[in-house]
mmCIF file of C-alpha atoms in Angstrom:
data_model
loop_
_atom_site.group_PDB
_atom_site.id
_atom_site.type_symbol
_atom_site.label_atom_id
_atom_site.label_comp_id
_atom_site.label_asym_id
_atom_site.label_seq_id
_atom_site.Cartn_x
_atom_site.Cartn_y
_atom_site.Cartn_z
ATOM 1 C CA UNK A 204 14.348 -0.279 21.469
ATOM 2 C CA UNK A 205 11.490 0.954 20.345
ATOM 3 C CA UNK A 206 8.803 -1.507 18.966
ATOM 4 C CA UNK A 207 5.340 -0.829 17.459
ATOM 5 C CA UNK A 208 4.122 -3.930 16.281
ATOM 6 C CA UNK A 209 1.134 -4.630 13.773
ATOM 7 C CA UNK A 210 -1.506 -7.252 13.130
ATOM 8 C CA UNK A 211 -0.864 -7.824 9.124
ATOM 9 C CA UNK A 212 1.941 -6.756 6.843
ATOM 10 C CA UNK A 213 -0.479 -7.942 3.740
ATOM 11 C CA UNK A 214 -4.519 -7.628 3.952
ATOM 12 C CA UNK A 215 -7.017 -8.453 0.893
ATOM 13 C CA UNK A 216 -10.527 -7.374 1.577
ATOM 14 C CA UNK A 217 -13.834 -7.225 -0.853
ATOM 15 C CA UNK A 218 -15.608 -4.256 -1.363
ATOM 16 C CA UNK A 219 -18.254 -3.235 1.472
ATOM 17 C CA UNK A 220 -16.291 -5.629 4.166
ATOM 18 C CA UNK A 221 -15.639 -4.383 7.814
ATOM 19 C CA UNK A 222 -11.924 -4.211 8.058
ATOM 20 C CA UNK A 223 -9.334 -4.004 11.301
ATOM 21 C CA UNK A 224 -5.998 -3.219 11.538
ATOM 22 C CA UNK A 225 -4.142 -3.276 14.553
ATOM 23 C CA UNK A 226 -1.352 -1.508 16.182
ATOM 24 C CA UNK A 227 0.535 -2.397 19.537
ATOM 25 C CA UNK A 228 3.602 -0.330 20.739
ATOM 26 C CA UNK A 229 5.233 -1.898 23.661
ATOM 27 C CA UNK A 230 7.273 1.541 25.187
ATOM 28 C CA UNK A 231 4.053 3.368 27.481
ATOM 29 C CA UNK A 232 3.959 6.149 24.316
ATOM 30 C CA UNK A 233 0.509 8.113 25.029
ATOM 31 C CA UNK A 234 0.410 9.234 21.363
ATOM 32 C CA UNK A 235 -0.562 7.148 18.783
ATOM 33 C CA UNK A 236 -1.106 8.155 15.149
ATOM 34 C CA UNK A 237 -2.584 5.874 11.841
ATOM 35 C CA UNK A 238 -0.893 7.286 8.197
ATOM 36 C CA UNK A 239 -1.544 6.326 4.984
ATOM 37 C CA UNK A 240 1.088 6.371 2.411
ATOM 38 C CA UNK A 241 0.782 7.176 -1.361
ATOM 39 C CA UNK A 242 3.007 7.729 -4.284
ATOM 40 C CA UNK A 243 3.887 11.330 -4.818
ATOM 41 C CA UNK A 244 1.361 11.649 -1.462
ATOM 42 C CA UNK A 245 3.754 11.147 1.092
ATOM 43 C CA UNK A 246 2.099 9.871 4.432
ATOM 44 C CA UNK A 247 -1.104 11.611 5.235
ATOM 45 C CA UNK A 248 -2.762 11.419 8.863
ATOM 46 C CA UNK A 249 -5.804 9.822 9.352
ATOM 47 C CA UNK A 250 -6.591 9.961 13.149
ATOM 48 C CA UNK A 251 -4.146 10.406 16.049
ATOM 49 C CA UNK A 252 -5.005 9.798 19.836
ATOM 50 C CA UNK A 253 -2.618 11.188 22.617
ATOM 51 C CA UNK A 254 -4.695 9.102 25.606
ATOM 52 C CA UNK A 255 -6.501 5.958 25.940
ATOM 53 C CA UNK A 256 -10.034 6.740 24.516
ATOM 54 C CA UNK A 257 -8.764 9.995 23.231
ATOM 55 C CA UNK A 258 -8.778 10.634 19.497
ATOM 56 C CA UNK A 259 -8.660 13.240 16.902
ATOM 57 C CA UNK A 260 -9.178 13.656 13.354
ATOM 58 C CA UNK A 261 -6.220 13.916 10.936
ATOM 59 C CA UNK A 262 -6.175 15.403 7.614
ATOM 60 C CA UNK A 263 -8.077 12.482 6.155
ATOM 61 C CA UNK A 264 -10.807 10.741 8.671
ATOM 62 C CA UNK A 265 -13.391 10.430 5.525
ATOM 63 C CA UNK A 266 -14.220 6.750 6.048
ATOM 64 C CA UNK A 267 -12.444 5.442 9.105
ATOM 65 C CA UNK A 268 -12.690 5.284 12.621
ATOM 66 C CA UNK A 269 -10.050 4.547 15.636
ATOM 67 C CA UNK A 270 -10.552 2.943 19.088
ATOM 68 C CA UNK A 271 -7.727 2.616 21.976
ATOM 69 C CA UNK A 272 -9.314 1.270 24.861
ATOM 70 C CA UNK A 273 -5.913 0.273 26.277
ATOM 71 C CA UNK A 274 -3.197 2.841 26.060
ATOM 72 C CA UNK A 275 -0.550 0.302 23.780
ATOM 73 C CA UNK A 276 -3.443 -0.506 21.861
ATOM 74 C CA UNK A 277 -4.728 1.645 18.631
ATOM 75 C CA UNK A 278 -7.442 0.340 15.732
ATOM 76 C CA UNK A 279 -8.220 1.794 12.660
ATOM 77 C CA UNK A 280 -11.403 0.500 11.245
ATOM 78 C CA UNK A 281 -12.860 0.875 7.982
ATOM 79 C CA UNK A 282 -16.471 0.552 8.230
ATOM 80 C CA UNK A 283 -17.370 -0.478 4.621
ATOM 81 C CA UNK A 284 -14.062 -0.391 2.474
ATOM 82 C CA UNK A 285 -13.855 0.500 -0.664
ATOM 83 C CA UNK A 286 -11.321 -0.075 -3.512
ATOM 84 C CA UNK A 287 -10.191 3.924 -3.019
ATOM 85 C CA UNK A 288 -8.641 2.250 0.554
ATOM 86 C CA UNK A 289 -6.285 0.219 -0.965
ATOM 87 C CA UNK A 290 -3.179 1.650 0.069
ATOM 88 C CA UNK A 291 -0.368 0.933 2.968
ATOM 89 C CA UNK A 292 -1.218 1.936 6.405
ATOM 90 C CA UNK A 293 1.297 3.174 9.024
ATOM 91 C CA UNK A 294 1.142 3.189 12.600
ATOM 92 C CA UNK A 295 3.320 4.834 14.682
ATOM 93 C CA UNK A 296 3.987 6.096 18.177
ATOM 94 C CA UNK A 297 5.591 8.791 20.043
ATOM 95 C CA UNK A 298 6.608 9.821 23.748
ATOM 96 C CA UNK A 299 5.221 12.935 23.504
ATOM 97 C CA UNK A 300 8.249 14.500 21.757
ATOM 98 C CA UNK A 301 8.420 15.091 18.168
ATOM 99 C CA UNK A 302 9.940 11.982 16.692
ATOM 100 C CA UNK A 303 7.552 9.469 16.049
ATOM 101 C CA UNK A 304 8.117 5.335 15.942
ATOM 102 C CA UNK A 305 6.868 3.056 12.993
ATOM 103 C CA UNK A 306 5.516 -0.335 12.779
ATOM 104 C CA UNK A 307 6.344 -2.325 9.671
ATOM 105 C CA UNK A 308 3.048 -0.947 7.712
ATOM 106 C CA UNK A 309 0.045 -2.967 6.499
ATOM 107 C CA UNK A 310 -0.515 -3.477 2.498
ATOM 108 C CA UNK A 311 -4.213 -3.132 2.137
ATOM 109 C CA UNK A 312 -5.605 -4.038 -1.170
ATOM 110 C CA UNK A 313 -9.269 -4.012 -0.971
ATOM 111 C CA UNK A 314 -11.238 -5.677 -4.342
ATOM 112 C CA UNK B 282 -2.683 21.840 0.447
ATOM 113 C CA UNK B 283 0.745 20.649 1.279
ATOM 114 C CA UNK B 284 2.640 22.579 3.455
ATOM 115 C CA UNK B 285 5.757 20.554 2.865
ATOM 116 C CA UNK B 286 6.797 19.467 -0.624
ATOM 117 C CA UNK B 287 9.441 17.285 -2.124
ATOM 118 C CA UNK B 288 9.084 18.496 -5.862
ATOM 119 C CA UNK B 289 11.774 15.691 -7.021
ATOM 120 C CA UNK B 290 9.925 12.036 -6.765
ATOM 121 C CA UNK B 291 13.079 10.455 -7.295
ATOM 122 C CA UNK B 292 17.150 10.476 -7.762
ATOM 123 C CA UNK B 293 19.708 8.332 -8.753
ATOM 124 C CA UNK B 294 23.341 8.737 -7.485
ATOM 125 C CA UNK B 295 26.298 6.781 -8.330
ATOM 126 C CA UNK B 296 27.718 4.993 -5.402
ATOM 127 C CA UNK B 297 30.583 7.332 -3.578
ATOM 128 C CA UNK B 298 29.179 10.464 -4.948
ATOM 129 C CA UNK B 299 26.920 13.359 -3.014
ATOM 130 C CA UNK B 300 23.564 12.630 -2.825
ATOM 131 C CA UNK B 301 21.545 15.920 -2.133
ATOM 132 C CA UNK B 302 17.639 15.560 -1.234
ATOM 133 C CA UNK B 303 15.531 18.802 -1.373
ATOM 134 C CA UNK B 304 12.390 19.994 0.650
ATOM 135 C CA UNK B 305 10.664 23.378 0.563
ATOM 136 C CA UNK B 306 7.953 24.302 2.954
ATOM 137 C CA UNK B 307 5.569 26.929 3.317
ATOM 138 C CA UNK B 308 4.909 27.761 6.978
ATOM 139 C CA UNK B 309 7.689 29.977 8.192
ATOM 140 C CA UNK B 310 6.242 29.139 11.816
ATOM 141 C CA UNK B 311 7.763 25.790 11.664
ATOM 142 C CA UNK B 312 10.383 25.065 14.873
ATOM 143 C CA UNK B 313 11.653 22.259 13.865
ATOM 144 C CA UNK B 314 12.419 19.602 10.636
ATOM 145 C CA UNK B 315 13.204 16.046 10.785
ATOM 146 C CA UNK B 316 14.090 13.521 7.789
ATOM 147 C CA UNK B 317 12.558 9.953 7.739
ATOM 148 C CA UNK B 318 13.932 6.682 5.878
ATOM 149 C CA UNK B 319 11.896 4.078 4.171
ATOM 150 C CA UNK B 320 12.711 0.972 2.834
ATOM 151 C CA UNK B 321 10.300 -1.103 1.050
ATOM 152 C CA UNK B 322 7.917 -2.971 3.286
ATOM 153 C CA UNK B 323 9.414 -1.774 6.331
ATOM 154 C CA UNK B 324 8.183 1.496 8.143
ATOM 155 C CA UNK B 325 9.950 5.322 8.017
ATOM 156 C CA UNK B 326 12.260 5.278 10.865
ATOM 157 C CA UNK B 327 13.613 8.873 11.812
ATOM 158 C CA UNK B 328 17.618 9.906 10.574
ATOM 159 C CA UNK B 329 18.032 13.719 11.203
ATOM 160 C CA UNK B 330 16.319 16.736 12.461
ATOM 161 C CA UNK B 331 17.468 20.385 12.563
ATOM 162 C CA UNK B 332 15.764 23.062 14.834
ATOM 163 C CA UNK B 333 15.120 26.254 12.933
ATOM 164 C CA UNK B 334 17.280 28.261 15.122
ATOM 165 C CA UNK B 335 19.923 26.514 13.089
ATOM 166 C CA UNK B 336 21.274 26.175 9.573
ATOM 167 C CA UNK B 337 23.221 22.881 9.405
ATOM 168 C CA UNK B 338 23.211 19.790 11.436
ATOM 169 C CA UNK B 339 25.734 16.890 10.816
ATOM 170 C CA UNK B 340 25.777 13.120 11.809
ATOM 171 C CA UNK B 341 28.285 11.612 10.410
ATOM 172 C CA UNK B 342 27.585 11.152 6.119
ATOM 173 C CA UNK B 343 24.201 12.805 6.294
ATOM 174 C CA UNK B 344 24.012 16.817 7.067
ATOM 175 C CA UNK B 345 20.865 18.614 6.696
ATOM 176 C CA UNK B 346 21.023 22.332 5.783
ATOM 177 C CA UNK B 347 18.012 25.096 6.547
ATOM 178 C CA UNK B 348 17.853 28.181 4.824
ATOM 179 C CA UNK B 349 14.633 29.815 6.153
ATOM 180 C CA UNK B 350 14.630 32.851 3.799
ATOM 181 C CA UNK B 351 14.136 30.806 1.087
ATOM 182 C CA UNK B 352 12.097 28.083 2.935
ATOM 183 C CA UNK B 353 14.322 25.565 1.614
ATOM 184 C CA UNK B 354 16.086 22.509 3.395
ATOM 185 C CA UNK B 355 17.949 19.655 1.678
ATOM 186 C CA UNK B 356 19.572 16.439 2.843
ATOM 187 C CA UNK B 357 23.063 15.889 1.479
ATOM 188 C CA UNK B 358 24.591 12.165 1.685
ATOM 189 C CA UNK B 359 28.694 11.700 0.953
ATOM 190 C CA UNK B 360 29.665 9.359 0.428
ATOM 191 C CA UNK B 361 26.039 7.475 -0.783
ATOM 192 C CA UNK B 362 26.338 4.396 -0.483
ATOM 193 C CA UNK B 363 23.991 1.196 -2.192
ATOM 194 C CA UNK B 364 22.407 0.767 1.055
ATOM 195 C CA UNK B 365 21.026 4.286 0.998
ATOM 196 C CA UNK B 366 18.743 3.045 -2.000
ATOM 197 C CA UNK B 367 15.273 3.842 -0.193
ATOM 198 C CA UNK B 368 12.617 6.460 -0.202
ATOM 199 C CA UNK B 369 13.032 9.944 2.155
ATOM 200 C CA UNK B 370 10.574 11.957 3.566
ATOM 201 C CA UNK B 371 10.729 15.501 5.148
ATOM 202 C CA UNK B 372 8.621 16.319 7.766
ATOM 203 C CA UNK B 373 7.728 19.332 10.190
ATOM 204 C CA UNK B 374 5.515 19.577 13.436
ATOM 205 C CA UNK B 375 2.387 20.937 12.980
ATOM 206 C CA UNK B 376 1.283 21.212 16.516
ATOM 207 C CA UNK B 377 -0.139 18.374 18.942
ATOM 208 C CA UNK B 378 2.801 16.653 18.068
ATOM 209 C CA UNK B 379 1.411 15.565 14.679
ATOM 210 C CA UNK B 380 3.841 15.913 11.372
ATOM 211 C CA UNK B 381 3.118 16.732 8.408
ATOM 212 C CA UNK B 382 5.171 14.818 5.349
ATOM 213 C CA UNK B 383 6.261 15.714 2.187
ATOM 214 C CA UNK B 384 5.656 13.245 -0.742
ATOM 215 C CA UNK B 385 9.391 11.440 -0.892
ATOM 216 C CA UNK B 386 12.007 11.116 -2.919
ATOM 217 C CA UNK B 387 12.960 8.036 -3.908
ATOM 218 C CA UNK B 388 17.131 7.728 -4.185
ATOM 219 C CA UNK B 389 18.435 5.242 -6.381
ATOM 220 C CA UNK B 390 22.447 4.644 -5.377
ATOM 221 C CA UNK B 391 24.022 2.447 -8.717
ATOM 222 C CA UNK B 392 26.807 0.497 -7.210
#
């Protein structure tokens, strides 16, 4: 099975802080993709990366950045987060094929 | 501008009875549709696809039907059963093996 594992499932950060999340995936995937879901927004792409030190901009990049150094290794970092950032962040991974794996998510409330 | 939608947010289905979930997209060049899963604090994990060269793909009580002149696909569920209670996104490739997501429906199944 499948597992893409990540650092928090609950994260409460002040205004202005430097904040991590973390994603591991344990199957050799090369891509590796950070979401954000929404009500009524669905899941919206934020940055993907299909190789280690590879990345690309989603649909949303405005105030985050990524880093995979190692290939079962992707961060999203928000640089100074703001209380428009609170939301729950998905990480998933994929073999190169369509479907796409999920970690557990991340509840980010930022204050 | 979505290019997948989900114009129902939610849906509530007594238990035994069909449970259909719609999704209209806008990009006739899409190959290829998948349904995702979600249950509260736990991440989408993928239930059905159907390739566009098709109209109807069945695994056992969910079958997802295509109808590409009117851009249209929904997700029926018979019997629906209380542990179908979660929230259901529609998704399509958008090339680079990235997805694009509609906004969920969230199906309420009353025992």
């Amino acid at each position: 099975d499948v597992k893409v594992t990540q650092s928090s499932r609950y994260l409460v950060k002040r205004t202005g802080e430097k904040v991590f999340l973390e994603c591991v995936q344990d199957m050799d995937h090369e891509n590796m993709f950070w979401y954000r879901q929404d009500p009524g927004l669905g899941l919206r792409l934020i940055y993907f990366s299909y190789d280690v030190k590879m990345k690309e901009k989603g649909d949303i990049p405005e105030g985050y950045s990524v880093s995979r150094e190692k290939k079962e290794r992707f961060s999203l970092i928000l640089e100074s987060a703001s209380t428009n950032q609170t939301s729950m962040y998905l990480c998933a991974s994929s073999p190169g094929t369509v479907a796409q794996y999920f970690g557990p998510g991340t509840r980010l409330t930022v204050l | 501008d979505q290019q997948v939608k989900q114009n129902s947010p939610s849906l509530s289905v007594q238990e035994g009875r069909i449970s259909i979930l719609n999704c209209d997209y806008t990009n006739s060049m899409f190959d290829y549709f998948l349904w995702y899963k979600k249950y509260p604090a736990e991440g989408p994990t993928f239930l059905i696809s159907i390739s566009s060269i098709k109209d109807k793909n069945e695994d056992g009580r969910f079958t997802v039907f295509l109808n590409k002149s009117a851009k249209h696909l929904s997700l029926h569920i018979v019997p629906s059963q209380p542990g179908d209670s979660a929230v259901y996104f529609c998704a399509a490739p958008k090339g680079g093996n990235m997805l694009t997501f509609g906004g969920g429906t969230r199906l309420m199944v009353k025992p």
